[in-house]
């Protein structure tokens, strides 16, 4: 078989297009409980929430993945 699988292609693209950051918070805190509750609901991802709030904080446009395909 030749070519890459869809998963491999996505992984390669994401590695070149995105940066990742690790952060830590205390699990047994009110903040930790809110994060846990937020992640339990389907819909908006925690990653998007963080990106949106940081973009608003710095007054820059929210980066939208669809913009990568212009």
PDB file of C-alpha atoms in Angstrom:
ATOM      1  CA  UNK A   1       0.000   0.000   0.000  1.00  0.00           C
ATOM      2  CA  UNK A   2       1.222   3.470  -0.780  1.00  0.00           C
ATOM      3  CA  UNK A   3       0.288   6.809   0.758  1.00  0.00           C
ATOM      4  CA  UNK A   4      -0.491   7.851   4.283  1.00  0.00           C
ATOM      5  CA  UNK A   5      -3.599   7.223   6.268  1.00  0.00           C
ATOM      6  CA  UNK A   6      -5.885  10.119   7.110  1.00  0.00           C
ATOM      7  CA  UNK A   7      -4.760  10.011  10.747  1.00  0.00           C
ATOM      8  CA  UNK A   8      -1.094  10.174   9.809  1.00  0.00           C
ATOM      9  CA  UNK A   9      -1.728  13.060   7.418  1.00  0.00           C
ATOM     10  CA  UNK A  10      -3.642  14.995  10.071  1.00  0.00           C
ATOM     11  CA  UNK A  11      -0.917  14.379  12.659  1.00  0.00           C
ATOM     12  CA  UNK A  12       1.763  15.662  10.285  1.00  0.00           C
ATOM     13  CA  UNK A  13      -0.291  18.733   9.351  1.00  0.00           C
ATOM     14  CA  UNK A  14      -1.147  19.551  12.969  1.00  0.00           C
ATOM     15  CA  UNK A  15       2.480  19.261  14.045  1.00  0.00           C
ATOM     16  CA  UNK A  16       3.462  21.950  11.551  1.00  0.00           C
ATOM     17  CA  UNK A  17       0.413  24.191  12.018  1.00  0.00           C
ATOM     18  CA  UNK A  18      -0.170  24.211  15.775  1.00  0.00           C
ATOM     19  CA  UNK A  19       1.755  24.662  19.012  1.00  0.00           C
ATOM     20  CA  UNK A  20       0.729  22.928  22.202  1.00  0.00           C
ATOM     21  CA  UNK A  21       1.180  24.015  25.798  1.00  0.00           C
ATOM     22  CA  UNK A  22       0.749  22.078  28.981  1.00  0.00           C
ATOM     23  CA  UNK A  23      -0.694  23.723  32.057  1.00  0.00           C
ATOM     24  CA  UNK A  24      -1.446  22.403  35.489  1.00  0.00           C
ATOM     25  CA  UNK A  25      -4.077  23.194  38.086  1.00  0.00           C
ATOM     26  CA  UNK A  26      -4.986  21.767  41.461  1.00  0.00           C
ATOM     27  CA  UNK A  27      -7.597  19.032  41.022  1.00  0.00           C
ATOM     28  CA  UNK A  28      -9.198  19.434  44.441  1.00  0.00           C
ATOM     29  CA  UNK A  29     -10.063  23.102  43.947  1.00  0.00           C
ATOM     30  CA  UNK A  30     -13.177  24.947  42.842  1.00  0.00           C
ATOM     31  CA  UNK A  31     -11.327  25.816  39.617  1.00  0.00           C
ATOM     32  CA  UNK A  32     -10.514  22.140  39.066  1.00  0.00           C
ATOM     33  CA  UNK A  33     -14.148  21.181  39.594  1.00  0.00           C
ATOM     34  CA  UNK A  34     -15.277  23.770  37.033  1.00  0.00           C
ATOM     35  CA  UNK A  35     -12.783  22.452  34.485  1.00  0.00           C
ATOM     36  CA  UNK A  36     -13.992  18.897  35.124  1.00  0.00           C
ATOM     37  CA  UNK A  37     -17.645  19.945  34.698  1.00  0.00           C
ATOM     38  CA  UNK A  38     -16.879  21.875  31.520  1.00  0.00           C
ATOM     39  CA  UNK A  39     -15.024  18.936  29.985  1.00  0.00           C
ATOM     40  CA  UNK A  40     -17.891  16.561  30.859  1.00  0.00           C
ATOM     41  CA  UNK A  41     -20.291  18.449  28.568  1.00  0.00           C
ATOM     42  CA  UNK A  42     -20.093  17.924  24.830  1.00  0.00           C
ATOM     43  CA  UNK A  43     -19.867  20.976  22.625  1.00  0.00           C
ATOM     44  CA  UNK A  44     -17.175  23.617  22.932  1.00  0.00           C
ATOM     45  CA  UNK A  45     -13.755  22.190  23.701  1.00  0.00           C
ATOM     46  CA  UNK A  46     -11.609  23.414  26.557  1.00  0.00           C
ATOM     47  CA  UNK A  47      -8.934  24.174  23.965  1.00  0.00           C
ATOM     48  CA  UNK A  48     -11.275  26.528  22.086  1.00  0.00           C
ATOM     49  CA  UNK A  49     -12.371  28.221  25.310  1.00  0.00           C
ATOM     50  CA  UNK A  50      -8.754  28.907  26.297  1.00  0.00           C
ATOM     51  CA  UNK A  51      -7.893  30.125  22.782  1.00  0.00           C
ATOM     52  CA  UNK A  52     -10.956  32.404  22.669  1.00  0.00           C
ATOM     53  CA  UNK A  53     -10.299  33.949  26.074  1.00  0.00           C
ATOM     54  CA  UNK A  54      -6.598  34.528  25.387  1.00  0.00           C
ATOM     55  CA  UNK A  55      -7.382  36.119  22.017  1.00  0.00           C
ATOM     56  CA  UNK A  56      -9.906  38.417  23.693  1.00  0.00           C
ATOM     57  CA  UNK A  57      -7.390  39.233  26.442  1.00  0.00           C
ATOM     58  CA  UNK A  58      -4.748  40.246  23.901  1.00  0.00           C
ATOM     59  CA  UNK A  59      -7.209  41.907  21.506  1.00  0.00           C
ATOM     60  CA  UNK A  60      -6.347  39.695  18.535  1.00  0.00           C
ATOM     61  CA  UNK A  61      -8.657  37.733  16.202  1.00  0.00           C
ATOM     62  CA  UNK A  62      -9.514  34.197  17.263  1.00  0.00           C
ATOM     63  CA  UNK A  63      -7.549  31.853  14.982  1.00  0.00           C
ATOM     64  CA  UNK A  64     -10.028  29.722  13.052  1.00  0.00           C
ATOM     65  CA  UNK A  65      -8.812  26.403  11.593  1.00  0.00           C
ATOM     66  CA  UNK A  66     -10.767  27.052   8.383  1.00  0.00           C
ATOM     67  CA  UNK A  67      -8.419  29.982   7.738  1.00  0.00           C
ATOM     68  CA  UNK A  68      -5.606  27.454   7.184  1.00  0.00           C
ATOM     69  CA  UNK A  69      -7.168  26.440   3.846  1.00  0.00           C
ATOM     70  CA  UNK A  70      -7.253  29.832   2.113  1.00  0.00           C
TER      71      UNK A  70
END
